[in-house]
Short mmCIF file of C-alpha atoms in Angstrom, two decimals:
data_model
loop_
_atom_site.label_atom_id
_atom_site.label_comp_id
_atom_site.label_asym_id
_atom_site.label_seq_id
_atom_site.Cartn_x
_atom_site.Cartn_y
_atom_site.Cartn_z
CA MET A 109 -9.94 -6.19 -2.22
CA PRO A 110 -13.63 -5.27 -2.62
CA ASP A 111 -15.09 -2.12 -1.11
CA PHE A 112 -16.37 -2.42 2.43
CA PRO A 113 -18.89 -0.17 4.18
CA ALA A 114 -17.82 2.34 6.78
CA VAL A 115 -19.21 1.76 10.26
CA SER A 116 -19.82 4.34 12.99
CA VAL A 117 -19.07 3.90 16.68
CA GLU A 118 -22.81 3.99 17.30
CA ALA A 119 -23.36 1.16 14.81
CA LEU A 120 -20.70 -0.93 16.52
CA ALA A 121 -22.37 -0.25 19.87
CA ASP A 122 -25.68 -1.39 18.34
CA ALA A 123 -24.09 -4.62 17.10
CA LEU A 124 -22.14 -5.65 20.20
CA PRO A 125 -25.10 -7.20 22.08
CA SER A 126 -25.63 -9.58 19.15
CA PHE A 127 -22.05 -10.88 19.22
CA GLY A 128 -21.62 -14.56 20.04
CA ARG A 129 -18.34 -16.16 21.04
CA THR A 130 -15.90 -13.52 19.85
CA LEU A 131 -12.37 -13.83 18.52
CA ILE A 132 -10.40 -10.55 18.55
CA LEU A 133 -7.50 -10.44 16.09
CA THR A 134 -4.41 -8.24 16.44
CA HIS A 135 -1.52 -7.48 14.12
CA VAL A 136 2.00 -8.89 13.85
CA ASN A 137 4.46 -7.39 16.33
CA PRO A 138 1.58 -6.03 18.43
CA ASP A 139 2.17 -2.76 20.26
CA ALA A 140 0.56 -1.31 23.37
CA ASP A 141 -2.37 0.23 21.48
CA CYS A 142 -3.07 -3.02 19.66
CA VAL A 143 -2.93 -5.22 22.75
CA GLY A 144 -4.47 -2.71 25.16
CA SER A 145 -7.37 -2.02 22.81
CA ALA A 146 -8.01 -5.71 22.20
CA LEU A 147 -7.99 -6.39 25.94
CA GLY A 148 -10.25 -3.40 26.62
CA LEU A 149 -12.77 -4.52 24.01
CA GLY A 150 -12.53 -8.08 25.27
CA GLU A 151 -13.29 -6.92 28.81
CA MET A 152 -16.38 -5.05 27.63
CA LEU A 153 -17.64 -8.14 25.82
CA ARG A 154 -16.82 -10.40 28.78
CA VAL A 155 -18.89 -8.25 31.13
CA MET A 156 -21.71 -8.41 28.57
CA GLY A 157 -21.63 -12.19 28.96
CA LYS A 158 -19.70 -12.98 25.76
CA GLU A 159 -16.93 -15.55 25.67
CA THR A 160 -13.90 -13.86 24.10
CA LYS A 161 -10.39 -14.71 23.07
CA ILE A 162 -7.66 -12.36 21.84
CA VAL A 163 -5.05 -13.76 19.49
CA CYS A 164 -1.74 -12.28 18.36
CA PRO A 165 -0.03 -13.69 15.24
CA THR A 166 3.40 -13.06 16.79
CA PRO A 167 4.58 -12.94 20.44
CA LEU A 168 4.10 -9.84 22.57
CA PRO A 169 7.14 -7.56 22.88
CA ALA A 170 8.74 -7.69 26.32
CA TYR A 171 7.56 -4.21 27.32
CA ALA A 172 3.92 -5.14 26.65
CA ALA A 173 3.94 -8.59 28.25
CA PHE A 174 2.34 -7.24 31.44
CA LEU A 175 -0.74 -5.91 29.64
CA PRO A 176 -2.80 -9.16 29.63
CA SER A 177 -2.53 -9.31 33.42
CA LEU A 178 -4.53 -6.05 33.60
CA ALA A 179 -7.53 -8.02 32.35
CA GLY A 180 -6.76 -11.17 34.33
CA ARG A 181 -5.17 -13.01 31.40
CA ALA A 182 -1.77 -14.58 30.83
CA PRO A 183 0.34 -13.79 27.74
CA GLU A 184 0.15 -17.41 26.57
CA GLU A 185 -3.65 -17.12 26.37
CA LEU A 186 -3.17 -14.80 23.39
CA THR A 187 -1.70 -17.59 21.25
CA PRO A 188 -3.71 -18.79 18.21
CA ASP A 189 -5.13 -22.31 18.34
CA PRO A 190 -6.35 -24.32 15.33
CA GLU A 191 -9.59 -24.99 17.23
CA ASP A 192 -10.37 -21.26 17.45
CA ALA A 193 -11.97 -21.32 14.00
CA ASP A 194 -14.66 -23.74 15.20
CA ARG A 195 -15.12 -22.31 18.70
CA PHE A 196 -15.81 -18.68 17.79
CA ASP A 197 -18.61 -17.42 15.57
CA THR A 198 -17.84 -13.69 15.63
CA VAL A 199 -14.49 -12.27 14.53
CA VAL A 200 -13.25 -8.67 14.79
CA SER A 201 -9.84 -7.10 14.23
CA VAL A 202 -8.29 -4.28 16.23
CA ASP A 203 -5.57 -1.83 15.09
CA VAL A 204 -4.98 -3.76 11.86
CA ALA A 205 -4.63 -1.57 8.76
CA SER A 206 -4.17 -4.17 6.02
CA PRO A 207 -4.36 -7.93 5.42
CA ALA A 208 -0.57 -8.23 5.48
CA GLN A 209 -0.53 -7.10 9.12
CA LEU A 210 -2.61 -10.10 10.16
CA GLY A 211 0.10 -12.61 9.23
CA ASP A 212 -1.31 -16.13 9.40
CA LEU A 213 -4.53 -14.76 10.89
CA ALA A 214 -5.40 -13.38 7.42
CA ALA A 215 -7.21 -16.70 6.88
CA TYR A 216 -10.01 -15.23 9.04
CA ILE A 217 -10.65 -12.28 6.70
CA PRO A 218 -13.82 -13.73 5.11
CA ARG A 219 -15.29 -14.12 8.60
CA ILE A 220 -14.32 -10.73 10.07
CA ARG A 221 -17.46 -8.83 11.01
CA PHE A 222 -15.75 -5.52 11.86
CA MET A 223 -12.28 -4.03 11.62
CA VAL A 224 -11.60 -1.21 14.08
CA ASP A 225 -8.62 0.94 13.19
CA HIS A 226 -7.21 4.47 13.18
CA HIS A 227 -4.58 4.40 10.44
CA GLY A 228 -4.98 6.96 7.69
CA LYS A 229 -3.68 4.67 4.97
CA GLY A 230 -4.35 0.97 4.67
CA VAL A 231 -6.36 -1.69 2.87
CA PRO A 232 -9.82 -2.31 4.38
CA PHE A 233 -10.75 -6.00 4.47
CA ALA A 234 -14.08 -5.95 6.35
CA PRO A 235 -16.82 -3.49 7.33
CA CYS A 236 -14.66 -0.86 8.95
CA LEU A 237 -14.73 1.64 11.77
CA ILE A 238 -11.68 3.76 10.91
CA ASP A 239 -11.00 7.13 12.53
CA PRO A 240 -7.64 8.56 11.40
CA ASN A 241 -8.17 11.54 13.71
CA ALA A 242 -7.98 9.26 16.76
CA ALA A 243 -4.53 9.04 18.30
CA ALA A 244 -5.09 5.37 19.09
CA VAL A 245 -7.70 2.67 18.66
CA GLY A 246 -7.94 2.94 22.43
CA GLU A 247 -9.35 6.44 21.95
CA ILE A 248 -12.06 5.08 19.62
CA LEU A 249 -12.96 2.41 22.15
CA VAL A 250 -13.35 5.02 24.88
CA SER A 251 -16.17 6.43 22.73
CA LEU A 252 -17.66 2.96 22.43
CA TYR A 253 -17.42 2.44 26.19
CA ARG A 254 -19.05 5.84 26.78
CA ILE A 255 -22.02 4.93 24.56
CA LEU A 256 -22.51 1.53 26.18
CA ARG A 257 -22.33 3.10 29.65
CA GLY A 258 -24.89 5.71 28.62
CA ARG A 259 -27.25 2.96 27.47
CA GLY A 260 -26.89 1.14 30.77
CA ILE A 261 -25.31 -1.89 29.09
CA LEU A 262 -21.98 -1.66 30.92
CA PRO A 263 -21.01 -0.78 34.49
CA GLU A 264 -17.80 1.08 35.29
CA LEU A 265 -14.89 -1.13 34.19
CA PRO A 266 -11.55 -0.30 35.86
CA ASP A 267 -9.71 -3.20 34.18
CA ALA A 268 -10.86 -2.13 30.73
CA ALA A 269 -9.94 1.46 31.61
CA ARG A 270 -6.39 0.42 32.49
CA CYS A 271 -6.02 -1.46 29.22
CA LEU A 272 -7.37 1.42 27.15
CA TYR A 273 -5.25 3.95 29.04
CA CYS A 274 -2.15 1.92 28.15
CA ALA A 275 -3.34 1.87 24.53
CA VAL A 276 -3.59 5.67 24.43
CA VAL A 277 -0.34 6.23 26.32
CA GLY A 278 1.49 3.79 24.06
CA ASP A 279 0.44 5.25 20.72
CA THR A 280 1.05 8.84 21.79
CA GLY A 281 4.44 8.15 23.34
CA GLY A 282 3.15 9.38 26.66
CA PHE A 283 1.30 12.26 24.90
CA GLN A 284 4.52 13.45 23.22
CA PHE A 285 3.58 12.65 19.61
CA SER A 286 1.86 15.00 17.18
CA ASN A 287 -1.22 12.73 17.02
CA THR A 288 -2.18 13.88 20.54
CA THR A 289 -5.26 16.12 20.40
CA PRO A 290 -7.62 17.71 22.94
CA ALA A 291 -9.94 14.73 22.33
CA THR A 292 -7.07 12.40 23.23
CA HIS A 293 -6.54 14.16 26.55
CA ARG A 294 -10.27 14.11 27.27
CA ALA A 295 -10.39 10.36 26.61
CA ALA A 296 -7.36 9.82 28.85
CA ALA A 297 -8.93 11.93 31.61
CA GLU A 298 -12.13 9.89 31.39
CA LEU A 299 -10.12 6.69 31.83
CA LEU A 300 -8.13 8.18 34.71
CA ASP A 301 -11.36 8.99 36.52
CA VAL A 302 -12.35 5.33 36.35
CA ILE A 303 -8.92 4.05 37.38
CA VAL A 304 -8.47 6.31 40.42
CA ARG A 305 -11.96 5.44 41.66
CA ASP A 306 -11.11 1.74 41.65
CA ALA A 307 -10.96 0.40 45.20
CA ASP A 308 -8.67 -2.51 44.27
CA ALA A 309 -5.37 -1.44 45.82
CA GLY A 310 -3.57 -4.37 44.22
CA LYS A 311 -3.98 -3.00 40.70
CA PRO A 312 -1.41 -0.61 39.15
CA ASP A 313 -2.16 3.11 39.24
CA PRO A 314 -1.66 5.40 36.20
CA ALA A 315 1.89 6.33 37.20
CA GLU A 316 2.89 2.67 37.41
CA LEU A 317 1.26 1.92 34.05
CA CYS A 318 3.24 4.73 32.40
CA ARG A 319 6.47 3.64 34.04
CA ARG A 320 6.01 0.07 32.81
CA LEU A 321 5.25 1.23 29.28
CA LEU A 322 7.61 4.14 28.79
CA THR A 323 10.67 3.87 31.01
CA GLU A 324 11.12 0.28 32.19
CA ARG A 325 13.69 -1.53 30.06
CA THR A 326 14.88 -5.13 30.06
CA LEU A 327 18.57 -5.86 29.65
CA THR A 328 17.89 -7.24 26.18
CA ASP A 329 16.08 -4.02 25.24
CA LEU A 330 19.07 -1.97 26.39
CA LYS A 331 21.33 -4.29 24.40
CA ALA A 332 19.18 -3.78 21.31
CA ARG A 333 19.35 -0.01 21.71
CA ALA A 334 23.12 -0.19 22.01
CA LEU A 335 23.21 -2.20 18.78
CA ALA A 336 21.05 0.47 17.14
CA VAL A 337 23.49 3.19 18.18
CA LYS A 338 26.39 1.14 16.84
CA ASN A 339 24.74 0.67 13.44
CA LEU A 340 23.13 4.10 13.10
CA LYS A 341 23.62 5.75 9.71
CA LEU A 342 22.80 9.35 8.78
CA CYS A 343 21.73 10.13 5.22
CA ARG A 344 20.62 13.25 3.39
CA GLY A 345 22.81 15.47 5.54
CA GLY A 346 21.41 13.96 8.72
CA ARG A 347 17.78 14.50 7.74
CA LEU A 348 17.27 10.74 7.45
CA ALA A 349 18.50 8.54 10.33
CA ALA A 350 18.37 4.81 9.71
CA VAL A 351 19.34 1.50 11.32
CA LEU A 352 19.50 -1.91 9.65
CA PHE A 353 19.26 -5.07 11.74
CA THR A 354 20.24 -8.29 9.99
CA THR A 355 19.60 -11.78 11.28
CA ASP A 356 23.35 -12.31 11.67
CA MET A 357 23.69 -9.16 13.79
CA LEU A 358 20.96 -10.30 16.15
CA ARG A 359 22.34 -13.82 16.37
CA LYS A 360 25.78 -12.54 17.38
CA GLU A 361 24.25 -10.37 20.11
CA GLY A 362 21.87 -13.05 21.35
CA LEU A 363 18.84 -10.98 20.38
CA THR A 364 15.60 -11.72 18.51
CA GLU A 365 13.36 -9.49 16.41
CA GLU A 366 10.98 -9.23 19.37
CA ASP A 367 13.73 -7.41 21.30
CA LEU A 368 13.79 -4.49 18.84
CA GLY A 369 10.49 -2.80 19.70
CA GLY A 370 12.10 0.34 21.12
CA ALA A 371 14.97 0.52 18.66
CA VAL A 372 13.20 3.08 16.45
CA ASP A 373 13.60 5.54 19.32
CA ILE A 374 17.35 5.69 18.66
CA PRO A 375 17.35 7.14 15.12
CA ARG A 376 14.29 9.24 15.97
CA SER A 377 16.18 10.92 18.82
CA VAL A 378 19.00 12.18 16.58
CA SER A 379 19.06 15.99 16.56
CA GLY A 380 18.12 17.36 13.15
CA SER A 381 16.58 14.14 11.82
CA ALA A 382 13.28 14.55 9.99
CA VAL A 383 12.57 10.84 9.52
CA ALA A 384 13.82 7.78 11.40
CA LEU A 385 13.89 4.30 9.87
CA THR A 386 14.55 0.82 11.20
CA LEU A 387 14.86 -2.19 8.92
CA ARG A 388 14.64 -5.70 10.41
CA GLN A 389 15.47 -8.78 8.39
CA ASN A 390 12.92 -11.59 8.66
CA PRO A 391 14.73 -14.69 9.98
CA ALA A 392 12.17 -16.98 8.32
CA ASP A 393 12.54 -15.26 4.93
CA PRO A 394 15.87 -13.41 4.61
CA ARG A 395 14.65 -11.56 1.49
CA LYS A 396 12.00 -9.71 3.51
CA PHE A 397 12.77 -6.69 5.68
CA ARG A 398 10.26 -5.09 8.03
CA LEU A 399 10.52 -1.30 7.83
CA SER A 400 9.27 1.06 10.54
CA SER A 401 9.27 4.81 9.96
CA ARG A 402 8.71 7.71 12.35
CA ALA A 403 8.74 11.40 11.44
CA ASN A 404 9.81 14.32 13.60
CA GLU A 405 8.38 16.76 11.06
CA ASP A 406 5.18 16.95 9.02
CA VAL A 407 6.16 14.55 6.23
CA ASP A 408 4.05 11.74 4.79
CA CYS A 409 5.64 8.43 5.80
CA ALA A 410 2.39 6.57 5.12
CA SER A 411 2.44 7.39 1.41
CA VAL A 412 5.93 5.93 1.05
CA CYS A 413 5.01 2.78 2.98
CA ALA A 414 1.80 2.43 0.96
CA SER A 415 3.92 2.18 -2.20
CA PHE A 416 5.36 -1.04 -0.73
CA GLY A 417 1.95 -2.40 0.28
CA GLY A 418 2.09 -1.12 3.86
CA GLY A 419 0.39 1.76 5.59
CA GLY A 420 -0.11 3.63 8.81
CA HIS A 421 -0.25 7.25 9.85
CA ARG A 422 1.20 10.25 8.09
CA ARG A 423 4.08 10.44 10.57
CA ALA A 424 4.32 6.79 11.67
CA ALA A 425 4.01 3.93 9.20
CA GLY A 426 5.43 0.56 8.25
CA CYS A 427 5.79 -1.88 5.39
CA THR A 428 7.81 -4.84 4.15
CA ILE A 429 10.59 -4.44 1.59
CA GLU A 430 11.85 -7.39 -0.44
CA ALA A 431 15.48 -7.46 -1.57
CA ASP A 432 18.22 -9.98 -2.31
CA THR A 433 20.62 -8.53 0.26
CA PRO A 434 20.41 -6.35 3.38
CA GLU A 435 22.44 -3.68 1.61
CA GLU A 436 19.93 -3.56 -1.24
CA ALA A 437 17.01 -3.34 1.17
CA PHE A 438 18.71 -0.45 2.98
CA ARG A 439 19.36 1.35 -0.31
CA ILE A 440 15.74 0.91 -1.45
CA ALA A 441 14.43 2.30 1.86
CA VAL A 442 16.76 5.28 1.88
CA GLU A 443 16.00 6.16 -1.74
CA ALA A 444 12.26 5.92 -1.15
CA PHE A 445 12.31 8.18 1.91
CA SER A 446 14.85 10.59 0.45
CA ALA A 447 12.04 11.88 -1.73
CA ILE A 448 10.19 13.33 1.27
CA VAL A 449 13.01 14.74 3.43
#
């Protein structure tokens, strides 16, 4: 990939009024930060008079399916359409660290005007606003919102605030993760001020948003977590906790890959574990396994994932491993991460 210029929040704020019809791209298996940030940015552009559409290359996980409703959208509206390429003249990506994370949407890379991200390791593919010190892209967009408000371009936006609050809550695990900083709390407080001032009693309050994101579980999610417990393996004297999900396992339990979003919480919760791994076999290509890593200590997961073409944060990163069998994929992952625990 060629080098791309770095962009400041101020420069993005300068450019937004010139946007035309805008397509906002997210990553595969979108999480709350990805979706909430895209919706928040989309709401800002909508109020500025810009037609916007948000597209996800894969379906929303069950826990995040309520997020589009915060901005008056339905989940199915986030589905790509072949006509999008002709309808929209401005393209941006949100929370996407590398081309591989775009899936089929990578075809838009030559047209992407800005990528907005917060991952410390990745592969830039467009002029980029990347702040690895931000706990979430939602935190970056609070800064953008603040600038646009200060310039008199935007009014107070409770719907955008709810979306961005979910983005921040989601990527900090309810402010439990080590990426939470004083700036994160200040951004969250700024959003809370907007939300609690909203006179629309029919909209969810902050407590309800957190409950939906952090504690509400579907039966399939609970079933997936039970499967994770059943298949949990401890390596390196318990320092590395890992779970492998094969397509056959999921088929027998009546689950899909989309049901596994919270499964990484199981190995991560094991007492004494330094790093938690989940490996998910791709049903469309059985030789590919999606790896998610989370660290309970200060170890560099991103560097390991980068060696497989992935990326992310120091303590939370992902990649794809290719192997002939699930057992081989598991061995490759364990050996790679054994070097840092």
